[in-house]
Amino acid sequence: MTGGLQALGRVAGETAEAVAEPRAEREIAAARERLVGAREGTVALGRELATSQDQLLAYPGDDTLARARQRLLAGRRRAAGLPGFVRLAVPLAVCLLIAVAIIFGLRAREPQRAATATAVSYLVGTRAGTLGERVSAFAPRLGAAPAPELRFSDGSTVDLERASSARVTALDARGAEVDLERGAARVFVNPRRITRWTLHAGPFTVHVVGTRFRLAWDASTKRFSLQMTKGKVRVEGPTIGERQLVAGQRLDVDLSQRVSRAQTAAAKAQPSARPLAAQGASGRRHRRPVRPARQRLARTTRARRFERVEPMPAATPAPAPATATPAPAPAPARPTTLARALQHVGAGRFCQANGLLDDKALSATLAKAPAKALLALGDAARYCSAQQRARTIYLALWRRFARSPSAAAAALALARLSHTKGASALQLQQAERWLQRVSAANGASAAQQRIAAARRVELAFARRQTRRACALAREFLARWSAGSAARYVKQVAVRCKLTPERKRR
Amino acid sequence: MADGVAAHSERKKTGNVVEIGFTGDDAALVRALENGHPGAPAALFDRHAPHVRRMLVRLLGHDQELADLLHEVFARALKNIAQLREPARLRQWLVGVAVHTARGHIRARTRRRWLRLASDETMPEPAAPGIDPAAVEAMRCTYAVLQKLPADQRIAFALRFIAGLELKDVAEAAGVSLATIKRRLARAEKRFVALARREPPLEPWLAASTRWRDLRDDDDGGDGGEAAR
């Protein structure tokens, strides 16, 4: 092979020399003959190419050398070899690239400029508002001042309704963060290019760019309501995950019943579609409307259905309808009273069931009634807002039926009773202890353990223990990666990551 | 040294212009260039331009910008003549400058092609009497294939297999070590064979070559190191 290449070299050299001298035509022909004779693969191709090139170079019409020599000796520079359209295209392309770079650069700097720009400020009525200040609208009374309106320098407004309070927790050039502690507010966010508004209502977060809506949160009943007038928002919160709402839609969430309901404008006219929080936060102490037993039963059934699909089911199952709940064996002390009470529970008449048992009857029941009956009575007391009575029943259940699924259900319910909006640190700590007791060692089922673990994540988040919440969430997801509770925990984990960032900002 | 140069100079009167000629070997020519002898650039060009042009043609095929490239090679050479350490090896040094210029030209053309500011089509070879059309077609296909190789590999292949330089001369012209040029050649040949398969005019050459047939059968599996031998 090497010999072949060397032969190619020899022949090419001979050919080149032959071309260099005008008289070498005969030698070129001879070299070509030798080439043809030695044609073999690499060598042959190389030789053939070299020969052909040399012949072309020897062509009398080729003035390459003359032109190059003339230009060199004249000291002229090499002429531009690009055709006209290329000479035009290159500057155009450069201009285009510069324009694109400028546009992208400006867009990239937009957030920085927003960050360094003057932050939005606001007025409460006529005076300047300060960051973190609580703004309250008192209950209506004769001669009371009108409810304050928060007017922001970017043109946005937050109009608090009666018996509402809110706090502006952050202000920057893009917008503000407002925490609606209770009550309702009509919000208008002026849309701008860099707008970023966030409203918190209990555990719910509403992300806004530019829109008009009404937001309500009742801490006592844990009812959240969002009614859209214009634009689009994104809502995050327990039981709903993340949801987008557009103009004409309304979202009602009742955390105490674990019920969420999204409606469009068509359902607005229905009486039941009235915002839930508007009922509880309108300044007066509203009594709950008396519903027929069938309606309440349907509501309970809806809650039960919700428990199966939503991330954070109730700690204990709500009482089943009368047709589905077998009447437990009556207690020996007052069998008829307990049976009747359980019938009321089955029919959804929780307060009636609660009122049927006086303290003496309750003591006897707590001592002798079966676990299922105690659980039903505890739930009835809880649904009737008799928190202390419910706590007593659950405690009895926990003590009497230790290390059983019923006891675990009682522990979950006790944790829930301690974990309420506005609960003190001590109460939250108690809730945490009850949740820790829901373990396999104490007879809890796998489902109960899963619910308790998810609730611990929720509780840590409520206690603003972000790192702990994240750690618990990781533990949870390592054990249960799928399921409704897992979906909720994943959302919480995301919020945990976002929270420190928000604080830094 | 100026006297020496003068001793090797001769005056040639053509009309009103007096052309100062230059005679002497390459070393003297280099000295004359360094001393600014007025006839040295012409002597340099007349003496070495045919060889440089031939090398450019080997490297690039017939290019419409050949005259420009040739001018550029000599313009660079005149500008950088002081960098030549061994005046006796002027021709090899000029080949190195030509390789450098050709590499820049290949890369510029690749950029233009990438930007779609110039046509992709291979330049048609000029028609010349007495040249086998099959050879012209093979030449076109060969350079079309070489166009798909990286500039360094293409240069190594052209210098070795078309220009027929020895390995050390190829390495010197490319400005790299012998080991590097061997590796480049191996890669270039392997890739050339793989791409040449798709060109029917090159098929007879591939079929006739046991070496290339082996490379083709290996399906790029060998190291192709034989190219360097």
XYZ file of C-alpha atoms in Angstrom:
734
model
C 0.000 0.000 0.000
C 2.741 2.354 0.941
C 4.438 1.501 -2.321
C 1.292 2.443 -4.160
C 1.085 5.793 -2.472
C 4.708 6.411 -3.133
C 4.106 5.582 -6.768
C 1.258 8.085 -6.710
C 3.634 10.642 -5.280
C 6.272 9.994 -7.861
C 3.833 10.246 -10.697
C 2.177 13.341 -9.265
C 5.558 14.955 -8.888
C 6.504 14.070 -12.407
C 3.192 15.367 -13.634
C 3.572 18.581 -11.724
C 6.961 19.205 -13.155
C 5.655 18.431 -16.575
C 2.943 21.020 -16.146
C 5.353 23.564 -14.794
C 7.246 23.546 -18.005
C 5.370 24.193 -21.226
C 7.464 21.726 -23.106
C 6.475 18.867 -20.879
C 3.346 17.771 -22.681
C 5.030 14.619 -23.803
C 6.116 13.876 -20.274
C 2.604 14.465 -18.993
C 1.253 12.004 -21.499
C 3.876 9.498 -20.505
C 3.141 9.981 -16.842
C -0.519 9.536 -17.484
C 0.161 6.325 -19.325
C 2.081 5.095 -16.372
C -0.732 6.174 -14.151
C -3.290 4.296 -16.155
C -1.084 1.271 -16.115
C -0.688 1.427 -12.380
C -4.277 2.265 -11.601
C -5.113 0.488 -8.435
C -7.416 1.811 -5.774
C -6.065 4.650 -3.731
C -3.040 5.230 -5.803
C -4.975 5.205 -8.992
C -7.575 7.644 -7.843
C -5.006 10.009 -6.400
C -2.911 9.868 -9.509
C -5.851 10.334 -11.755
C -6.982 13.368 -9.843
C -3.530 14.874 -9.800
C -3.088 14.276 -13.490
C -6.427 15.757 -14.377
C -5.745 18.769 -12.223
C -2.384 19.305 -13.788
C -3.872 19.101 -17.213
C -6.437 21.656 -16.258
C -3.745 23.889 -14.834
C -1.771 23.609 -18.028
C -4.727 24.743 -20.062
C -3.676 27.884 -21.953
C -6.824 29.767 -21.017
C -6.024 29.631 -17.302
C -4.833 33.077 -16.207
C -4.842 32.426 -12.502
C -1.151 32.991 -12.106
C -1.145 36.162 -14.142
C -4.032 37.696 -12.201
C -2.551 36.812 -8.843
C 0.849 38.132 -9.815
C -0.529 41.371 -11.108
C -2.518 41.947 -7.954
C 0.373 41.033 -5.690
C 2.864 43.278 -7.357
C 0.381 46.115 -7.597
C -0.080 45.867 -3.843
C -3.819 45.527 -4.120
C -5.794 43.666 -1.600
C -7.859 40.685 -2.316
C -11.199 41.616 -3.835
C -14.274 40.789 -1.936
C -15.422 37.444 -3.212
C -18.959 37.626 -1.940
C -21.749 38.246 -4.381
C -23.879 41.336 -4.038
C -26.848 39.770 -2.324
C -24.542 38.198 0.249
C -22.954 41.543 0.956
C -26.431 42.865 1.571
C -27.586 39.845 3.533
C -24.714 39.846 5.997
C -25.348 43.346 7.403
C -29.044 42.625 7.488
C -28.450 39.427 9.406
C -26.143 41.220 11.821
C -28.748 43.936 12.391
C -31.386 41.300 12.952
C -29.213 39.488 15.474
C -28.501 42.714 17.322
C -32.205 43.539 17.417
C -33.048 40.074 18.747
C -30.292 40.334 21.349
C -31.568 43.728 22.473
C -35.136 42.457 22.753
C -34.109 39.383 24.709
C -31.778 41.423 26.865
C -34.523 43.862 27.720
C -36.921 41.068 28.519
C -34.339 39.366 30.681
C -33.729 42.585 32.557
C -37.425 43.241 33.038
C -37.671 41.369 36.349
C -34.496 43.025 37.597
C -35.851 46.415 36.748
C -39.092 45.493 38.404
C -37.202 44.408 41.476
C -35.256 47.621 41.658
C -38.180 49.839 40.782
C -40.194 51.584 43.445
C -42.424 49.245 45.383
C -46.156 49.644 45.317
C -47.598 51.605 48.251
C -51.146 51.809 49.506
C -53.645 53.963 51.347
C -56.184 52.881 53.916
C -58.953 55.330 53.336
C -56.979 58.557 53.328
C -53.968 57.602 55.395
C -50.897 55.720 54.259
C -50.862 52.046 55.056
C -47.822 50.236 56.407
C -46.538 46.801 55.745
C -47.948 44.179 58.092
C -50.615 46.466 59.442
C -53.929 44.833 60.129
C -56.832 46.606 58.489
C -60.231 45.744 59.900
C -63.762 46.611 58.929
C -65.978 46.536 61.993
C -69.420 45.088 62.288
C -72.099 47.515 61.160
C -73.605 49.718 63.733
C -75.311 53.023 63.740
C -73.001 55.833 62.771
C -70.061 53.564 62.142
C -67.528 54.610 59.610
C -67.695 52.954 56.229
C -65.537 49.897 55.653
C -62.008 50.848 54.638
C -60.724 50.423 51.165
C -57.103 49.658 50.434
C -56.025 51.655 47.412
C -52.670 50.732 45.925
C -50.405 52.955 43.896
C -50.584 50.604 40.901
C -54.318 51.240 40.648
C -55.414 48.053 42.389
C -57.946 48.100 45.216
C -58.952 45.759 48.013
C -62.347 46.698 49.389
C -62.989 44.984 52.719
C -66.513 44.076 53.590
C -67.944 44.374 57.089
C -66.465 42.233 59.833
C -63.413 41.517 57.759
C -59.746 42.003 58.386
C -56.728 41.802 56.168
C -53.040 42.427 56.316
C -50.673 43.512 53.557
C -47.726 41.199 54.064
C -45.498 42.141 51.139
C -45.088 44.994 48.697
C -42.835 45.203 45.690
C -42.770 46.806 42.287
C -44.904 44.095 40.780
C -47.704 44.120 43.287
C -48.503 42.992 46.789
C -49.366 40.049 48.959
C -52.490 40.420 51.006
C -53.560 38.047 53.739
C -57.327 38.037 54.183
C -57.589 36.887 57.761
C -61.353 36.780 57.892
C -64.391 38.074 56.153
C -64.647 39.049 52.529
C -63.081 41.514 50.181
C -63.765 42.748 46.716
C -60.492 42.831 44.866
C -59.504 44.612 41.720
C -55.985 44.082 40.420
C -54.901 46.485 37.746
C -53.265 44.439 34.997
C -49.797 45.582 34.045
C -46.912 43.935 32.239
C -45.131 43.049 35.449
C -48.086 42.512 37.735
C -47.817 39.801 40.356
C -50.394 39.807 43.080
C -51.017 37.101 45.633
C -53.843 36.873 48.096
C -53.934 34.442 50.972
C -57.163 33.383 52.577
C -56.603 30.805 55.264
C -54.794 27.915 53.634
C -55.765 29.093 50.161
C -53.607 31.162 47.862
C -54.922 33.134 44.913
C -52.449 34.190 42.230
C -53.560 37.150 40.183
C -52.268 39.023 37.199
C -55.102 41.361 36.519
C -58.708 40.774 37.396
C -61.698 41.637 39.522
C -63.181 39.206 41.997
C -64.636 38.717 45.435
C -62.746 36.701 47.971
C -64.075 35.454 51.291
C -62.726 33.362 54.127
C -64.518 32.403 57.300
C -62.001 31.124 59.783
C -64.585 29.801 62.202
C -66.378 27.612 59.679
C -63.362 27.127 57.435
C -65.286 28.216 54.426
C -63.565 29.712 51.447
C -65.285 31.437 48.584
C -63.991 33.052 45.415
C -66.312 34.656 42.919
C -64.813 35.854 39.663
C -66.081 38.952 37.921
C -63.390 39.471 35.355
C -60.091 37.961 34.276
C -58.484 34.766 35.442
C -56.823 33.596 38.663
C -55.077 30.517 39.903
C -56.069 29.157 43.295
C -54.096 26.759 45.446
C -55.281 25.163 48.608
C -56.177 22.011 50.434
C -58.734 19.692 48.882
C -58.676 21.573 45.586
C -55.021 21.363 44.740
C -54.472 23.948 42.076
C -57.300 25.295 40.002
C -57.839 28.074 37.516
C -60.937 30.197 37.596
C -62.140 32.525 34.883
C -64.733 35.267 34.767
C -68.166 34.115 35.825
C -66.945 31.148 37.848
C -67.116 30.697 41.571
C -65.368 28.349 43.922
C -66.703 27.400 47.326
C -64.734 25.203 49.661
C -65.944 24.017 53.027
C -62.958 22.584 54.783
C -64.959 21.454 57.800
C -67.061 19.240 55.559
C -64.270 18.654 53.074
C -66.525 19.814 50.278
C -65.457 21.895 47.333
C -67.724 23.142 44.634
C -66.951 25.112 41.505
C -69.804 26.770 39.691
C -70.197 28.863 36.610
C -72.345 31.944 36.290
C -75.371 29.884 35.308
C -75.645 28.521 38.837
C -75.288 31.936 40.391
C -78.988 32.511 40.780
C -79.497 29.463 42.942
C -79.821 30.277 46.619
C -77.408 27.537 47.626
C -74.794 29.086 45.385
C -74.474 32.133 47.582
C -70.875 32.445 48.761
C -70.498 30.479 51.903
C -68.277 32.955 53.608
C -70.708 35.723 52.874
C -73.111 33.943 55.136
C -70.691 33.690 57.992
C -68.823 36.933 57.607
C -71.486 39.456 56.873
C -71.226 41.110 60.238
C -74.142 39.448 61.934
C -74.196 36.155 63.662
C -75.959 34.092 61.077
C -77.825 31.068 62.101
C -77.445 28.157 59.877
C -80.474 27.677 57.716
C -82.567 24.798 58.863
C -82.447 22.211 56.155
C -84.738 19.281 55.761
C -83.304 16.049 57.034
C -83.101 14.635 53.532
C -81.048 17.579 52.362
C -78.681 17.295 55.297
C -78.378 13.611 54.734
C -77.531 14.257 51.110
C -74.923 16.725 52.238
C -73.427 14.168 54.570
C -73.378 11.628 51.802
C -71.651 14.159 49.592
C -69.076 14.675 52.264
C -68.493 10.956 52.488
C -68.047 10.716 48.762
C -65.642 13.585 48.933
C -63.631 11.803 51.561
C -62.849 9.050 49.165
C -61.468 11.257 46.432
C -60.048 14.353 48.018
C -56.521 14.556 49.391
C -57.346 15.210 53.012
C -60.269 13.157 54.132
C -61.943 13.819 57.425
C -60.289 12.261 60.402
C -63.188 9.996 61.042
C -65.830 8.886 58.664
C -68.992 10.907 58.893
C -72.002 9.049 60.146
C -73.629 6.969 57.505
C -77.246 7.315 56.511
C -79.768 5.451 58.522
C -80.156 2.842 55.878
C -76.456 2.140 55.777
C -75.556 2.262 59.441
C -76.605 -0.755 61.433
C -77.908 0.312 64.789
C -75.432 -0.752 67.418
C -76.571 -2.733 70.346
C -78.147 -0.398 72.874
C -76.348 0.228 76.068
C -77.825 -1.531 79.059
C -78.223 1.687 81.035
C -80.600 3.567 78.753
C -80.967 1.448 75.664
C -83.813 3.296 74.152
C -82.218 6.710 74.411
C -78.984 5.597 72.783
C -80.839 3.827 70.027
C -82.876 6.912 69.320
C -79.789 9.068 69.350
C -78.123 6.811 66.844
C -81.197 6.972 64.679
C -80.920 10.738 64.683
C -77.283 10.475 63.750
C -78.095 8.150 60.909
C -80.656 10.640 59.645
C -78.194 13.506 59.808
C -79.915 15.178 62.763
C -76.729 15.605 64.693
C -77.827 18.274 67.138
C -80.947 16.339 67.994
C -78.886 13.271 68.684
C -76.604 15.371 70.772
C -79.441 16.878 72.759
C -81.028 13.541 73.452
C -78.237 12.473 75.773
C -77.911 14.514 78.908
C -74.755 14.384 80.988
C -75.873 11.441 83.053
C -76.943 9.413 80.060
C -73.750 10.327 78.314
C -71.645 9.087 81.233
C -73.418 5.757 81.172
C -73.057 5.536 77.422
C -69.394 6.314 77.507
C -68.866 3.521 79.971
C -70.757 0.817 78.129
C -71.567 1.689 74.508
C -69.707 -0.098 71.735
C -66.979 1.600 69.776
C -69.028 2.287 66.671
C -71.738 3.958 68.684
C -69.230 6.152 70.474
C -67.648 7.126 67.217
C -71.002 8.082 65.751
C -71.923 10.109 68.831
C -68.546 11.858 68.848
C -68.951 12.825 65.202
C -72.461 14.062 65.853
C -71.223 16.279 68.668
C -68.475 17.610 66.468
C -70.824 18.357 63.580
C -73.100 20.140 66.011
C -70.168 22.328 67.098
C -70.174 20.774 70.593
C -66.423 20.525 70.605
C -65.964 19.786 74.301
C -68.583 17.033 74.256
C -66.993 15.542 71.171
C -63.631 15.587 72.852
C -65.031 13.785 75.879
C -66.585 11.061 73.730
C -63.441 10.548 71.653
C -61.285 10.375 74.773
C -63.520 7.711 76.206
C -63.330 5.820 72.977
C -59.538 6.101 72.947
C -59.259 4.798 76.501
C -61.783 2.003 76.314
C -60.841 0.590 72.933
C -57.103 1.151 72.995
C -55.058 -0.311 70.159
C -57.946 -0.680 67.806
C -58.920 1.094 64.561
C -61.703 2.811 66.485
C -59.207 4.260 68.932
C -57.091 5.433 66.010
C -60.159 7.079 64.506
C -60.748 8.824 67.824
C -57.154 10.014 67.882
C -57.518 11.436 64.393
C -60.688 13.220 65.424
C -59.049 14.598 68.571
C -56.168 15.904 66.489
C -58.626 17.573 64.224
C -60.415 19.186 67.135
C -57.141 20.649 68.346
C -56.066 21.775 64.920
C -58.432 24.609 64.209
C -57.933 28.017 62.709
C -56.588 30.306 65.350
C -55.507 27.436 67.554
C -52.797 28.200 70.061
C -49.371 26.674 69.877
C -50.299 24.354 72.709
C -53.357 23.112 70.854
C -51.342 22.510 67.745
C -48.834 20.614 69.814
C -51.658 18.470 71.193
C -52.846 17.819 67.675
C -49.365 16.689 66.751
C -49.284 14.304 69.719
C -52.588 12.749 68.766
C -51.420 12.270 65.211
C -48.261 10.596 66.435
C -50.397 8.110 68.332
C -52.048 6.915 65.137
C -49.576 4.140 64.521
C -49.583 0.444 63.791
C -48.621 -0.209 67.388
C -51.860 1.407 68.478
C -53.959 -0.624 66.102
C -54.343 1.944 63.350
C -55.087 0.651 59.905
C -52.863 1.472 56.951
C -55.361 4.019 55.686
C -55.487 5.720 59.080
C -51.722 5.846 59.272
C -51.609 7.397 55.843
C -54.155 10.036 56.798
C -52.299 10.810 60.012
C -49.018 11.170 58.169
C -50.572 13.555 55.671
C -52.162 15.541 58.466
C -48.814 15.873 60.183
C -47.490 17.443 57.020
C -50.453 19.783 56.947
C -50.024 20.590 60.612
C -46.333 21.359 60.263
C -47.158 23.635 57.412
C -49.822 25.355 59.500
C -47.281 25.834 62.265
C -44.965 27.402 59.684
C -42.401 24.716 60.286
C -41.469 24.611 56.667
C -38.402 22.426 56.918
C -40.182 19.939 59.090
C -43.142 19.914 56.739
C -40.828 19.194 53.849
C -39.084 16.441 55.763
C -42.403 14.879 56.721
C -43.598 15.220 53.165
C -40.519 13.412 51.919
C -41.068 10.654 54.435
C -44.672 10.399 53.393
C -43.913 10.260 49.704
C -41.226 7.662 50.241
C -43.851 5.454 51.807
C -46.960 6.378 49.851
C -46.193 7.786 46.447
C -49.679 7.472 45.038
C -53.181 8.176 46.195
C -55.212 11.203 47.047
C -53.257 12.086 50.185
C -50.019 11.781 48.227
C -51.289 14.352 45.759
C -51.963 16.748 48.587
C -48.570 16.154 50.167
C -46.856 16.786 46.860
C -48.602 20.114 46.645
C -47.588 20.990 50.156
C -44.027 20.026 49.370
C -44.065 22.468 46.481
C -45.410 25.202 48.695
C -42.779 24.415 51.285
C -40.120 25.065 48.692
C -41.722 28.304 47.661
C -42.235 29.682 51.125
C -38.601 30.570 51.973
C -38.263 32.255 48.615
C -41.278 34.366 49.314
C -39.859 35.351 52.648
C -36.580 36.368 51.120
C -38.318 38.526 48.597
C 24.012 41.811 2.831
C 22.597 44.491 0.568
C 25.712 44.191 -1.529
C 25.179 40.513 -1.884
C 21.712 41.068 -3.042
C 22.850 43.653 -5.525
C 25.383 41.209 -6.834
C 22.606 38.784 -7.588
C 20.363 41.368 -9.151
C 20.040 42.240 -12.753
C 18.274 45.158 -14.365
C 15.901 44.641 -17.221
C 14.678 47.708 -19.083
C 11.240 47.391 -20.582
C 10.148 50.689 -22.079
C 10.266 53.415 -19.421
C 9.974 50.956 -16.530
C 13.095 49.436 -15.144
C 12.395 46.045 -13.612
C 14.996 44.912 -11.173
C 15.347 41.177 -11.537
C 16.673 38.799 -8.961
C 18.757 35.703 -9.280
C 19.927 33.437 -6.544
C 18.791 30.528 -4.425
C 15.888 30.537 -1.979
C 18.077 31.582 0.926
C 19.263 34.622 -0.954
C 15.724 35.343 -2.025
C 14.585 35.354 1.582
C 17.354 37.713 2.540
C 16.421 39.940 -0.365
C 12.837 39.973 0.759
C 13.846 40.842 4.289
C 16.000 43.667 2.966
C 13.216 45.010 0.810
C 14.727 44.234 -2.548
C 12.270 45.590 -5.130
C 12.542 42.585 -7.395
C 12.269 39.947 -4.695
C 8.468 39.675 -4.495
C 8.183 39.075 -8.206
C 10.980 36.562 -8.039
C 9.300 34.806 -5.157
C 6.052 34.615 -7.042
C 7.539 33.544 -10.334
C 9.602 30.886 -8.698
C 7.050 29.320 -6.406
C 3.599 30.316 -7.581
C 3.093 27.304 -9.891
C 3.876 24.927 -7.076
C 1.711 26.794 -4.603
C -1.126 26.954 -7.072
C -0.829 23.237 -7.638
C -0.997 22.609 -3.906
C -4.063 24.808 -3.598
C -5.727 22.894 -6.398
C -4.859 19.625 -4.680
C -6.332 20.884 -1.460
C -9.443 22.585 -2.748
C -10.069 21.311 -6.227
C -10.720 23.881 -8.867
C -12.032 26.867 -7.042
C -13.274 30.074 -8.584
C -11.390 31.977 -5.942
C -8.103 30.286 -6.779
C -6.450 33.502 -8.015
C -7.557 35.302 -4.856
C -6.247 32.526 -2.686
C -2.965 32.434 -4.514
C -2.586 36.157 -4.072
C -3.437 35.831 -0.419
C -0.831 33.137 0.137
C 1.908 35.302 -1.266
C 0.656 38.418 0.444
C 0.816 36.571 3.762
C 4.201 35.156 2.911
C 5.598 38.597 2.170
C 4.155 39.960 5.347
C 5.464 37.152 7.537
C 8.719 36.348 5.793
C 10.608 37.268 8.932
C 9.085 34.242 10.667
C 10.818 31.847 8.287
C 13.628 30.259 10.272
C 15.188 28.136 7.554
C 15.402 30.128 4.340
C 16.491 27.055 2.421
C 13.090 25.488 3.111
C 11.197 28.360 1.576
C 9.106 26.135 -0.648
C 7.912 23.941 2.237
C 7.163 27.046 4.248
C 5.095 28.437 1.412
C 3.195 25.162 1.250
C 2.461 25.609 4.961
C 1.127 29.098 4.312
C -0.982 27.735 1.482
C -2.379 25.037 3.754
C -3.208 27.628 6.364
C -4.915 29.813 3.805
C -6.813 26.863 2.358
C -7.991 25.834 5.812
C -9.345 29.301 6.441
C -11.039 29.248 3.081
C -12.656 25.871 3.760
C -13.951 27.028 7.092
C -15.257 30.288 5.720
C -17.046 28.416 2.978
C -18.522 26.036 5.537
C -19.781 28.971 7.545
C -21.315 30.554 4.508
C -22.957 27.300 3.571
C -24.276 26.919 7.087
C -25.767 30.376 6.966
C -27.205 29.569 3.540
C -25.615 32.675 2.170
C -23.869 30.766 -0.578
C -24.815 27.908 -2.798
C -24.127 24.359 -1.722
C -23.412 23.185 -5.184
C -19.943 22.093 -6.088
C -18.218 24.260 -8.574
C -18.226 22.664 -12.021
C -14.784 21.819 -13.280
C -13.686 23.838 -16.240
C -13.903 21.978 -19.515
C -10.577 21.175 -21.040
C -9.777 19.245 -24.164
C -8.089 15.907 -23.824
C -9.269 15.127 -20.301
C -11.224 11.997 -19.595
C -14.796 12.997 -18.586
C -14.833 10.077 -16.155
C -11.777 11.506 -14.445
C -13.426 14.920 -14.223
C -16.496 13.321 -12.697
C -14.357 11.362 -10.245
C -12.615 14.594 -9.297
C -15.911 16.350 -8.692
C -17.166 13.491 -6.537
C -13.915 13.256 -4.624
C -13.997 16.906 -3.629
C -17.697 16.677 -2.901
C -16.877 13.913 -0.443
C -13.899 15.789 0.956
C -16.151 18.766 1.522
C -17.988 16.715 4.135
C -14.823 16.042 6.103
C -13.505 18.350 8.805
C -11.044 20.850 7.407
C -8.006 19.303 9.092
C -8.832 15.790 7.929
C -9.565 16.990 4.443
C -6.231 18.766 4.234
C -4.340 15.757 5.520
C -6.059 13.468 3.026
C -5.473 15.796 0.079
C -1.834 16.370 0.909
C -1.134 12.707 1.376
C -3.195 11.015 -1.285
C -3.694 13.641 -3.967
C -0.607 15.799 -3.614
C 1.406 12.713 -2.719
C 3.523 14.290 0.016
C 5.499 12.222 2.448
C 4.116 11.911 5.925
C 6.630 14.237 7.498
C 5.995 16.811 4.799
C 2.270 16.520 5.377
C 2.837 17.028 9.095
C 5.069 20.024 8.479
C 2.635 21.587 6.047
C -0.250 21.091 8.459
C 1.849 22.393 11.332
C 1.302 19.355 13.543
C 3.302 16.409 14.785
C 3.782 13.193 12.884
C 1.606 11.265 15.324
C -1.200 13.764 14.938
C -1.107 13.643 11.192
C -1.191 9.852 11.299
C -4.312 9.934 13.393
C -5.908 12.487 11.154
C -5.096 10.510 8.079
C -6.529 7.348 9.562
C -9.770 9.072 10.427
C -9.920 10.913 7.146
C -9.413 7.810 5.052
C -11.963 5.832 6.994
C -14.531 8.538 6.662
C -13.709 9.164 3.031
C -14.293 5.528 2.179
C -17.562 5.490 4.049
C -18.808 8.556 2.221
C -17.393 7.573 -1.156
C -19.565 4.483 -1.204
C -22.519 6.703 -1.959
C -20.866 8.175 -5.025
C -21.257 5.861 -8.047
C -18.450 7.499 -10.053
C -16.025 6.505 -7.311
C -17.260 2.928 -7.135
C -14.740 1.548 -9.641
C -11.898 3.046 -7.671
C -13.150 1.640 -4.405
C -13.740 -1.757 -5.950
C -10.267 -1.828 -7.420
C -8.663 -1.046 -4.116
C -8.191 -3.994 -1.823
C -7.238 -1.601 0.913
C -10.388 0.461 0.647
C -12.572 -2.555 0.149
C -11.251 -3.884 3.434
C -11.978 -0.603 5.108
C -15.467 -0.631 3.702
C -16.083 -4.196 4.829
C -14.896 -3.325 8.300
C -17.752 -0.856 8.403
C -15.665 1.715 10.160
C -14.500 -0.806 12.686
C -10.760 -0.617 12.055
C -8.446 2.096 13.084
C -7.388 2.820 9.528
C -3.888 3.277 10.757
C -2.463 1.904 7.549
C -3.097 5.220 5.912
C -0.344 6.605 7.994
C 2.189 4.044 6.926
